[in-house]
CSV table of C-alpha atoms and ligand atoms in Angstrom, one decimal:
chain,number,residue,atom,x,y,z
A,187,MET,CA,72.0,-40.2,63.7
A,188,SER,CA,71.6,-41.8,60.3
A,189,VAL,CA,70.5,-39.5,57.5
A,190,PHE,CA,68.1,-41.3,55.3
A,191,GLU,CA,67.9,-40.4,51.6
A,192,GLN,CA,64.8,-38.8,50.4
A,193,SER,CA,62.7,-40.7,47.8
A,194,GLU,CA,62.9,-39.6,44.2
A,195,ALA,CA,59.4,-38.2,44.4
A,196,ILE,CA,60.3,-35.9,47.3
A,197,LYS,CA,63.4,-34.7,45.5
A,198,ARG,CA,61.3,-33.7,42.5
A,199,LEU,CA,59.2,-31.3,44.6
A,200,PRO,CA,59.9,-27.6,43.8
A,201,ASP,CA,60.9,-25.1,46.5
A,202,GLN,CA,58.0,-24.2,48.8
A,203,PHE,CA,57.9,-20.5,48.0
A,204,PHE,CA,55.6,-19.3,50.8
A,205,ALA,CA,57.6,-21.2,53.5
A,206,LYS,CA,60.7,-19.4,52.5
A,207,LEU,CA,59.1,-15.9,52.4
A,208,GLY,CA,57.8,-16.4,56.0
A,209,LYS,CA,61.2,-17.0,57.5
A,210,ARG,CA,62.7,-13.6,56.7
A,211,VAL,CA,59.5,-11.8,57.8
A,212,GLN,CA,59.6,-13.5,61.2
A,213,GLN,CA,63.2,-12.5,61.6
A,214,LEU,CA,62.4,-8.8,61.0
A,215,VAL,CA,59.4,-8.9,63.4
A,216,LYS,CA,61.7,-10.5,66.0
A,217,GLU,CA,64.1,-7.6,65.6
A,218,GLY,CA,61.2,-5.3,66.6
A,219,HIS,CA,60.3,-3.8,63.2
A,220,ASP,CA,56.8,-2.8,62.4
A,221,VAL,CA,56.3,-5.1,59.4
A,222,ILE,CA,53.2,-4.7,57.2
A,223,ASN,CA,52.8,-8.2,55.7
A,224,LEU,CA,50.9,-8.2,52.4
A,225,GLY,CA,52.9,-11.1,51.1
A,226,GLN,CA,50.7,-14.1,51.9
A,227,GLY,CA,47.2,-15.2,51.2
A,228,ASN,CA,46.1,-15.6,54.8
A,229,PRO,CA,42.8,-13.7,55.5
A,230,ASP,CA,43.2,-11.3,58.4
A,231,LEU,CA,39.6,-11.1,59.6
A,232,PRO,CA,38.0,-13.7,62.0
A,233,THR,CA,35.5,-16.3,61.1
A,234,SER,CA,31.9,-15.2,61.6
A,235,ASP,CA,30.5,-15.8,65.1
A,236,HIS,CA,27.6,-18.0,63.9
A,237,ILE,CA,30.1,-20.4,62.4
A,238,VAL,CA,32.3,-20.5,65.5
A,239,LYS,CA,29.2,-21.2,67.6
A,240,ALA,CA,28.1,-24.0,65.3
A,241,LEU,CA,31.6,-25.6,65.9
A,242,GLN,CA,31.3,-25.2,69.6
A,243,GLU,CA,27.9,-26.8,69.8
A,244,ALA,CA,28.9,-29.7,67.5
A,245,ALA,CA,32.1,-30.2,69.4
A,246,GLU,CA,29.9,-31.1,72.4
A,247,ASP,CA,28.0,-33.8,70.5
A,248,PRO,CA,29.5,-37.2,71.1
A,249,ILE,CA,28.6,-38.3,67.6
A,250,ASN,CA,31.5,-36.0,66.5
A,251,HIS,CA,34.0,-37.6,68.9
A,252,LYS,CA,34.0,-40.8,66.8
A,253,TYR,CA,35.5,-41.2,63.4
A,254,SER,CA,33.1,-39.5,61.0
A,255,PRO,CA,31.9,-41.6,58.1
A,256,PHE,CA,34.2,-42.2,55.1
A,257,GLN,CA,33.5,-39.4,52.6
A,258,GLY,CA,31.9,-37.2,55.3
A,259,PHE,CA,28.4,-36.7,56.7
A,260,PRO,CA,25.7,-36.8,54.0
A,261,TYR,CA,24.2,-33.6,55.5
A,262,PHE,CA,27.3,-31.6,54.5
A,263,ARG,CA,27.4,-33.1,51.0
A,264,LYS,CA,23.7,-32.2,50.6
A,265,ALA,CA,24.4,-28.6,51.9
A,266,VAL,CA,27.2,-28.3,49.2
A,267,ALA,CA,24.7,-29.4,46.5
A,268,SER,CA,22.1,-26.9,47.7
A,269,PHE,CA,24.7,-24.1,47.9
A,270,TYR,CA,25.8,-24.7,44.3
A,271,LYS,CA,22.2,-24.8,43.1
A,272,ARG,CA,21.3,-21.6,45.0
A,273,VAL,CA,24.5,-19.6,44.2
A,274,TYR,CA,25.5,-20.9,40.8
A,275,ASP,CA,22.4,-22.7,39.5
A,276,VAL,CA,24.5,-25.9,39.1
A,277,ASP,CA,22.8,-29.2,39.8
A,278,LEU,CA,24.9,-31.7,41.8
A,279,ASN,CA,24.2,-35.2,43.1
A,280,PRO,CA,25.5,-35.0,46.7
A,281,ASP,CA,26.5,-38.7,46.7
A,282,GLU,CA,28.3,-38.9,43.5
A,283,GLU,CA,29.4,-35.4,42.5
A,284,VAL,CA,30.8,-34.0,45.8
A,285,ALA,CA,34.0,-34.9,47.6
A,286,LEU,CA,35.0,-33.2,50.9
A,287,MET,CA,38.5,-32.4,51.7
A,288,PHE,CA,40.9,-30.9,54.3
A,289,GLY,CA,41.4,-27.7,52.3
A,290,SER,CA,41.9,-27.4,48.6
A,291,LYS,CA,45.7,-27.5,48.8
A,292,ILE,CA,45.7,-31.2,49.5
A,293,GLY,CA,42.8,-31.6,47.1
A,294,LEU,CA,44.8,-30.1,44.2
A,295,PHE,CA,47.6,-32.4,45.1
A,296,GLU,CA,45.3,-35.4,45.2
A,297,VAL,CA,44.0,-34.7,41.7
A,298,SER,CA,47.4,-35.3,40.2
A,299,GLN,CA,47.8,-38.6,42.1
A,300,CYS,CA,44.3,-39.6,40.8
A,301,LEU,CA,44.7,-38.8,37.2
A,302,LEU,CA,48.4,-38.6,36.2
A,303,ASN,CA,50.8,-41.4,35.4
A,304,PRO,CA,54.6,-40.8,35.1
A,305,GLY,CA,55.4,-39.0,31.9
A,306,ASP,CA,51.8,-37.8,31.4
A,307,LEU,CA,51.3,-34.2,30.4
A,308,ALA,CA,49.5,-31.5,32.5
A,309,LEU,CA,48.7,-28.0,31.4
A,310,LEU,CA,49.4,-25.4,34.1
A,311,PRO,CA,49.0,-21.6,34.3
A,312,ASN,CA,52.2,-19.5,34.4
A,313,PRO,CA,52.2,-17.5,36.6
A,314,GLY,CA,50.1,-19.7,38.8
A,315,TYR,CA,49.5,-21.0,42.3
A,316,PRO,CA,52.6,-23.0,43.0
A,317,ASP,CA,51.0,-26.2,44.4
A,318,TYR,CA,49.6,-27.3,41.0
A,319,LEU,CA,53.2,-27.9,40.0
A,320,SER,CA,54.1,-29.6,43.3
A,321,GLY,CA,51.3,-32.2,42.7
A,322,VAL,CA,52.3,-32.7,39.1
A,323,ALA,CA,56.0,-33.2,40.1
A,324,LEU,CA,55.2,-35.7,42.8
A,325,ALA,CA,53.2,-37.7,40.2
A,326,ASN,CA,56.3,-37.5,37.9
A,327,ALA,CA,54.1,-36.0,35.2
A,328,HIS,CA,55.3,-33.4,32.8
A,329,PRO,CA,54.1,-29.8,33.1
A,330,VAL,CA,53.4,-27.6,30.1
A,331,PHE,CA,52.9,-24.0,31.0
A,332,MET,CA,50.2,-21.8,29.6
A,333,PRO,CA,51.3,-18.2,29.7
A,334,LEU,CA,48.8,-15.8,31.5
A,335,LEU,CA,49.6,-12.5,29.9
A,336,GLU,CA,48.3,-9.1,30.8
A,337,LYS,CA,47.5,-8.3,27.1
A,338,ASN,CA,45.1,-11.4,27.1
A,339,GLY,CA,43.4,-10.4,30.4
A,340,PHE,CA,45.5,-13.0,32.1
A,341,LEU,CA,43.6,-15.8,30.4
A,342,PRO,CA,45.5,-18.5,28.5
A,343,ASP,CA,45.5,-18.2,24.8
A,344,TYR,CA,44.4,-21.7,23.7
A,345,GLY,CA,45.4,-21.0,20.1
A,346,SER,CA,49.1,-20.8,21.2
A,347,ILE,CA,49.2,-24.2,22.8
A,348,ALA,CA,51.0,-26.8,20.6
A,349,GLN,CA,48.5,-29.3,19.0
A,350,SER,CA,50.8,-32.1,20.2
A,351,ASP,CA,50.5,-30.9,23.8
A,352,LEU,CA,46.8,-30.6,23.6
A,353,GLU,CA,46.6,-34.1,22.3
A,354,LYS,CA,48.7,-35.5,25.0
A,355,ALA,CA,47.3,-33.4,27.9
A,356,LYS,CA,45.5,-35.4,30.6
A,357,VAL,CA,44.7,-32.5,33.0
A,358,MET,CA,44.4,-28.7,32.7
A,359,PHE,CA,44.6,-26.6,35.9
A,360,LEU,CA,42.8,-23.3,35.8
A,361,ASN,CA,42.0,-20.7,38.5
A,362,TYR,CA,39.7,-17.7,38.3
A,363,PRO,CA,39.4,-15.2,39.9
A,364,ASN,CA,43.1,-15.8,39.6
A,365,ASN,CA,45.9,-16.0,42.1
A,366,PRO,CA,48.3,-14.2,41.5
A,367,THR,CA,47.2,-12.0,38.6
A,368,ALA,CA,43.7,-11.1,40.0
A,369,GLY,CA,42.4,-11.8,36.4
A,370,VAL,CA,38.8,-12.9,36.1
A,371,ALA,CA,37.1,-15.2,33.6
A,372,THR,CA,33.8,-15.1,31.7
A,373,ARG,CA,31.2,-17.8,30.9
A,374,GLU,CA,32.4,-17.6,27.2
A,375,PHE,CA,35.9,-18.5,28.3
A,376,TYR,CA,34.6,-21.5,30.2
A,377,ASP,CA,32.5,-22.5,27.2
A,378,GLU,CA,35.7,-22.4,25.1
A,379,THR,CA,37.5,-24.4,27.7
A,380,VAL,CA,34.8,-27.1,27.8
A,381,ALA,CA,34.8,-27.4,24.0
A,382,LEU,CA,38.7,-27.8,24.0
A,383,ALA,CA,38.6,-30.4,26.8
A,384,LYS,CA,35.9,-32.4,24.9
A,385,GLN,CA,37.9,-32.2,21.7
A,386,HIS,CA,41.1,-33.4,23.3
A,387,ASN,CA,39.7,-35.5,26.1
A,388,PHE,CA,41.5,-34.0,29.1
A,389,CYS,CA,40.1,-33.2,32.6
A,390,VAL,CA,39.7,-29.5,33.6
A,391,VAL,CA,40.4,-28.8,37.3
A,392,HIS,CA,39.1,-25.4,38.1
A,393,ASP,CA,40.3,-24.0,41.3
A,394,PHE,CA,37.6,-21.6,42.5
A,395,ALA,CA,39.3,-20.5,45.7
A,396,TYR,CA,38.4,-16.8,45.2
A,397,GLY,CA,35.0,-17.5,43.5
A,398,ALA,CA,33.0,-15.1,45.7
A,399,ILE,CA,35.5,-12.2,45.4
A,400,GLY,CA,34.7,-10.2,42.3
A,401,PHE,CA,34.6,-6.4,42.3
A,402,ASP,CA,32.6,-3.6,40.6
A,403,GLY,CA,29.4,-5.6,40.9
A,404,VAL,CA,30.6,-8.4,38.6
A,405,LYS,CA,29.6,-11.9,40.0
A,406,GLN,CA,32.1,-14.5,39.0
A,407,PRO,CA,30.7,-17.6,37.2
A,408,SER,CA,31.4,-21.1,38.3
A,409,PHE,CA,33.2,-23.2,35.7
A,410,LEU,CA,30.4,-25.8,36.2
A,411,SER,CA,27.7,-23.4,35.1
A,412,SER,CA,29.0,-23.8,31.5
A,413,GLU,CA,27.0,-26.3,29.5
A,414,GLY,CA,28.7,-29.7,29.5
A,415,ALA,CA,31.4,-28.7,32.1
A,416,LYS,CA,30.6,-31.7,34.4
A,417,ASP,CA,31.4,-34.0,31.5
A,418,VAL,CA,35.0,-32.8,31.4
A,419,GLY,CA,35.9,-31.4,34.8
A,420,ILE,CA,35.7,-30.6,38.4
A,421,GLU,CA,35.8,-27.4,40.5
A,422,MET,CA,37.5,-27.0,43.8
A,423,TYR,CA,35.8,-24.8,46.4
A,424,THR,CA,37.5,-23.8,49.6
A,425,LEU,CA,36.0,-22.1,52.7
A,426,SER,CA,39.4,-20.6,53.5
A,427,LYS,CA,39.1,-17.3,51.7
A,428,THR,CA,35.3,-16.5,51.4
A,429,TYR,CA,34.5,-17.5,54.9
A,430,ASN,CA,37.8,-16.5,56.6
A,431,MET,CA,38.3,-20.1,57.6
A,432,ALA,CA,41.8,-20.8,56.4
A,433,GLY,CA,42.9,-22.4,59.6
A,434,TRP,CA,39.9,-24.8,59.7
A,435,ARG,CA,41.0,-26.8,56.7
A,436,VAL,CA,37.8,-27.4,54.8
A,437,ALA,CA,37.0,-27.5,51.1
A,438,PHE,CA,35.2,-29.6,48.6
A,439,ALA,CA,35.5,-30.7,45.0
A,440,VAL,CA,32.4,-30.9,42.8
A,441,GLY,CA,31.6,-32.1,39.3
A,442,ASN,CA,32.6,-35.0,37.1
A,443,ALA,CA,31.4,-38.2,38.9
A,444,SER,CA,34.3,-40.4,37.7
A,445,VAL,CA,36.9,-37.9,39.1
A,446,ILE,CA,35.0,-37.4,42.3
A,447,LYS,CA,34.8,-41.2,42.8
A,448,THR,CA,38.6,-41.5,42.3
A,449,ILE,CA,39.3,-38.7,44.7
A,450,ASN,CA,37.0,-40.4,47.3
A,451,LEU,CA,38.8,-43.7,46.7
A,452,LEU,CA,42.2,-42.2,47.3
A,453,GLN,CA,40.9,-40.4,50.4
A,454,ASP,CA,39.4,-43.7,51.7
A,455,HIS,CA,43.1,-44.8,51.9
A,456,LEU,CA,44.6,-41.6,53.2
A,457,PHE,CA,42.1,-40.6,55.9
A,458,THR,CA,38.6,-41.0,57.2
A,459,SER,CA,36.8,-37.7,56.8
A,460,LEU,CA,37.0,-34.3,58.5
A,461,PHE,CA,36.3,-33.7,62.2
A,462,GLY,CA,32.4,-33.8,62.5
A,463,ALA,CA,32.2,-30.5,64.2
A,464,ILE,CA,34.1,-28.8,61.3
A,465,GLN,CA,31.6,-30.4,58.9
A,466,ALA,CA,28.7,-29.0,61.0
A,467,ALA,CA,30.3,-25.5,61.1
A,468,ALA,CA,31.1,-25.6,57.3
A,469,THR,CA,27.5,-26.5,56.7
A,470,GLU,CA,26.4,-23.5,58.7
A,471,ALA,CA,28.8,-21.3,56.7
A,472,ILE,CA,27.3,-22.2,53.3
A,473,SER,CA,23.6,-22.4,54.3
A,474,GLY,CA,21.1,-19.7,55.1
A,475,ASP,CA,21.7,-16.0,54.7
A,476,LEU,CA,24.9,-15.4,52.8
A,477,SER,CA,24.9,-11.6,53.0
A,478,TYR,CA,27.9,-11.7,55.3
A,479,VAL,CA,29.9,-12.9,52.3
A,480,ASP,CA,28.9,-9.8,50.3
A,481,GLU,CA,29.9,-7.7,53.2
A,482,LEU,CA,33.4,-9.3,53.2
A,483,VAL,CA,33.7,-8.7,49.5
A,484,ASP,CA,32.8,-5.0,50.1
A,485,VAL,CA,35.6,-4.8,52.7
A,486,TYR,CA,38.1,-6.1,50.1
A,487,GLU,CA,36.7,-3.7,47.4
A,488,ARG,CA,37.2,-0.7,49.7
A,489,ARG,CA,40.7,-1.8,50.6
A,490,ARG,CA,41.5,-2.3,46.9
A,491,ASN,CA,40.3,1.3,46.2
A,492,VAL,CA,42.4,2.7,49.1
A,493,LEU,CA,45.5,0.8,47.9
A,494,VAL,CA,45.2,1.8,44.3
A,495,GLU,CA,44.4,5.5,45.1
A,496,SER,CA,47.3,5.7,47.6
A,497,LEU,CA,49.7,4.2,45.1
A,498,HIS,CA,48.5,6.6,42.4
A,499,GLU,CA,49.3,9.4,44.9
A,500,ILE,CA,52.9,8.3,45.3
A,501,GLY,CA,53.2,8.0,41.5
A,502,TRP,CA,52.9,4.2,41.0
A,503,LYS,CA,50.3,4.1,38.3
A,504,VAL,CA,48.7,0.7,38.8
A,505,ALA,CA,45.4,-0.7,37.4
A,506,ALA,CA,42.7,-1.8,39.9
A,507,PRO,CA,42.4,-5.6,40.3
A,508,LYS,CA,38.9,-7.1,39.4
A,509,GLY,CA,38.8,-10.0,41.8
A,510,THR,CA,40.5,-12.0,44.5
A,511,PHE,CA,42.1,-10.2,47.5
A,512,PHE,CA,45.4,-9.7,45.6
A,513,ALA,CA,46.8,-7.0,43.4
A,514,TRP,CA,49.3,-7.8,40.7
A,515,PHE,CA,51.4,-4.8,39.8
A,516,PRO,CA,54.3,-4.4,37.4
A,517,VAL,CA,57.5,-3.4,39.1
A,518,PRO,CA,59.2,-0.1,38.2
A,519,GLU,CA,61.7,0.0,35.5
A,520,GLY,CA,65.2,-1.1,36.4
A,521,TYR,CA,64.1,-3.7,39.0
A,522,THR,CA,63.5,-7.4,38.9
A,523,SER,CA,60.6,-8.7,41.0
A,524,LYS,CA,63.0,-10.0,43.6
A,525,GLN,CA,65.1,-6.8,43.8
A,526,PHE,CA,61.9,-4.7,44.2
A,527,SER,CA,60.3,-6.9,46.8
A,528,GLU,CA,63.5,-7.1,48.7
A,529,LEU,CA,63.8,-3.3,48.7
A,530,LEU,CA,60.3,-3.0,50.0
A,531,LEU,CA,60.9,-5.6,52.7
A,532,GLU,CA,64.3,-4.3,53.9
A,533,LYS,CA,63.8,-0.5,53.5
A,534,ALA,CA,60.0,0.0,54.0
A,535,HIS,CA,59.2,-3.2,56.0
A,536,VAL,CA,56.4,-3.9,53.6
A,537,VAL,CA,56.1,-7.5,52.6
A,538,VAL,CA,54.9,-8.3,49.0
A,539,ALA,CA,55.4,-11.5,47.1
A,540,ALA,CA,57.9,-11.4,44.2
A,541,GLY,CA,56.1,-12.4,41.0
A,542,ASP,CA,58.7,-14.9,39.9
A,543,GLY,CA,57.7,-17.1,42.9
A,544,PHE,CA,54.6,-18.0,40.8
A,545,GLY,CA,56.6,-19.0,37.7
A,546,LYS,CA,58.9,-17.5,35.2
A,547,LEU,CA,56.2,-15.3,33.6
A,548,GLY,CA,55.6,-13.7,37.0
A,549,GLU,CA,58.9,-11.9,36.6
A,550,GLY,CA,58.4,-8.2,36.4
A,551,TYR,CA,55.4,-8.2,38.8
A,552,VAL,CA,54.8,-8.2,42.6
A,553,ARG,CA,51.7,-9.5,44.3
A,554,ILE,CA,50.2,-7.4,47.1
A,555,GLY,CA,47.5,-8.9,49.4
A,556,LEU,CA,44.6,-6.7,50.5
A,557,LEU,CA,45.0,-8.4,53.8
A,558,ASP,CA,45.3,-5.5,56.3
A,559,THR,CA,43.2,-2.5,57.3
A,560,GLU,CA,42.7,0.5,55.0
A,561,GLU,CA,44.9,2.5,57.4
A,562,ARG,CA,47.7,0.0,57.1
A,563,LEU,CA,47.4,-0.2,53.3
A,564,ARG,CA,47.7,3.6,53.2
A,565,GLU,CA,50.7,3.4,55.5
A,566,ALA,CA,52.3,0.8,53.2
A,567,ALA,CA,51.8,3.1,50.2
A,568,ARG,CA,53.3,6.0,52.2
A,569,ARG,CA,56.4,4.0,53.1
A,570,ILE,CA,56.8,2.9,49.5
A,571,GLY,CA,56.5,6.5,48.4
A,572,GLU,CA,59.2,7.6,50.8
A,573,LEU,CA,61.7,5.4,48.9
A,574,GLY,CA,61.4,8.0,46.2
A,575,ILE,CA,61.3,5.6,43.3
A,576,PHE,CA,58.2,6.7,41.5
A,577,LYS,CA,58.7,10.5,41.1
B,699,LIG,C1,44.6,-20.3,44.1
B,699,LIG,C2,44.6,-21.1,45.4
B,699,LIG,N1,44.2,-22.3,45.4
B,699,LIG,C3,44.2,-23.1,46.6
B,699,LIG,C4,44.6,-22.5,47.7
B,699,LIG,C5,44.6,-23.4,49.0
B,699,LIG,O1,43.6,-23.1,49.8
B,699,LIG,P1,43.2,-24.0,51.0
B,699,LIG,O2,44.1,-25.2,51.1
B,699,LIG,O3,43.3,-23.2,52.2
B,699,LIG,O4,41.8,-24.5,50.7
B,699,LIG,C6,45.0,-21.2,47.8
B,699,LIG,C7,45.6,-20.6,49.0
B,699,LIG,O5,46.3,-19.7,49.1
B,699,LIG,C8,45.0,-20.5,46.6
B,699,LIG,O6,45.4,-19.2,46.5
C-alpha cells in the first residue's frame, strides 16, 4: 500500500484532545471497570419525545427524501428568527441573518475558512474550546491567545492585549457561558466587546453553545442583544446541549449579514442543507412551550449542588460554577492537571478532563462534567475522597 503524504494544512492541525481521552476510557470499560465518565461534553439525557416524534413524522414525508433546498427550509430559518426575538429580544432577518449548519463544530471551523487568509491574526480564549484553534490552524492564520483568568471572572482583559495585535486581528472567538471555565458574561462585557471590535474592525464570533444553561436564576444574555453587535459579529447556537440533541448535528449562526452570506456561500459548495426531517424536528424544539429547557437547567443546577457539596465533604473546597454543565476546579497542590486526572482515572475510575487540554492556561485545573445522575456524582466524589488527598 502506498502511504500518501498529508497536506500541509492537515499537518498543521493540533492533536484532537477528546479523541485521545476517549480511547483510554474505552479500554478501562472493556476491562470491566465501573467507570464514571465526567470527562466529555456529551449530554447524558435523551431528546424530548415531542422532538423525536416530529422527526418520525417528517421522515415519512417524501418532501424530506429529496435534497433539501440550499441554505435549508425557510420555515426553519423563520423559526430561528422568532426564537431569537422571543428569548433574547433580538431581531433577525431569516433570509439574510440566519445560516443553518450541521452542528456548531463545523460552523466554527467554517468561520475561519470564510474570514481568515494565511498569516492573518485571530484572537482566541485560553483556556478555550479546542476547535477554534483547529479552524485557525487549517486556515494557516496566526492565533493570539487571550488569557481567561479566575481573578478576572474568566473574562479576557482587553486592556492587556497588545495594540498591534488588536489592530491586526480579523476575528475574535468568544464563548459564554464558557467551556471549560464555566465563567459567564454580562451585557456590559458584550458592550465593551462591540466597542472594541468597532474600533479595530474585527469580527466577533460568539459561541453560545451553553446559552440556556445559567444557574442561580441568572439568565445569560445573547451577544447579539448588545447594541450594534450585529454590525460586528455573529453568534453560533447549537441544539446539542440545550435540547440534548448532540447526535442530531444541528445548529445555526445568526447575526452580521455579510458573514452569514459568506458562510452560506461556502456551504453551497460543501453540502446541500440538513436532512429535512432534522430541520422539522429542530423547528419543533425551538418553537412553542420552552419550559422543558428550564427543567433541564434545573437538573444541571441540582447536580452542580450535589457535586460541590459532596466535594466539600471530602475536603476539596471548590467554588460552584455559574453556568454550562461543567465545573472547572483547581487541582490540589503538588499535582499537574495531567497527573491529577490520570490519578482519578486509574485509581478511582472517574474520568475528568485535564485542564491543559484546553490550552496552556488550563494547567492547574480539571474540568468535570455534570453529565451523570446525582447518585453517580456523589459516588464519584466518594471515590475521589477515598484517595485521601484532601484531608
Ligand atoms: C463551546 C463549544 N462550542 C461548540 C461545541 C460543538 O457543539 P456541536 O458541534 O455539537 O454543535 C461544543 C461541544 O462540546 C462546545 O463545548
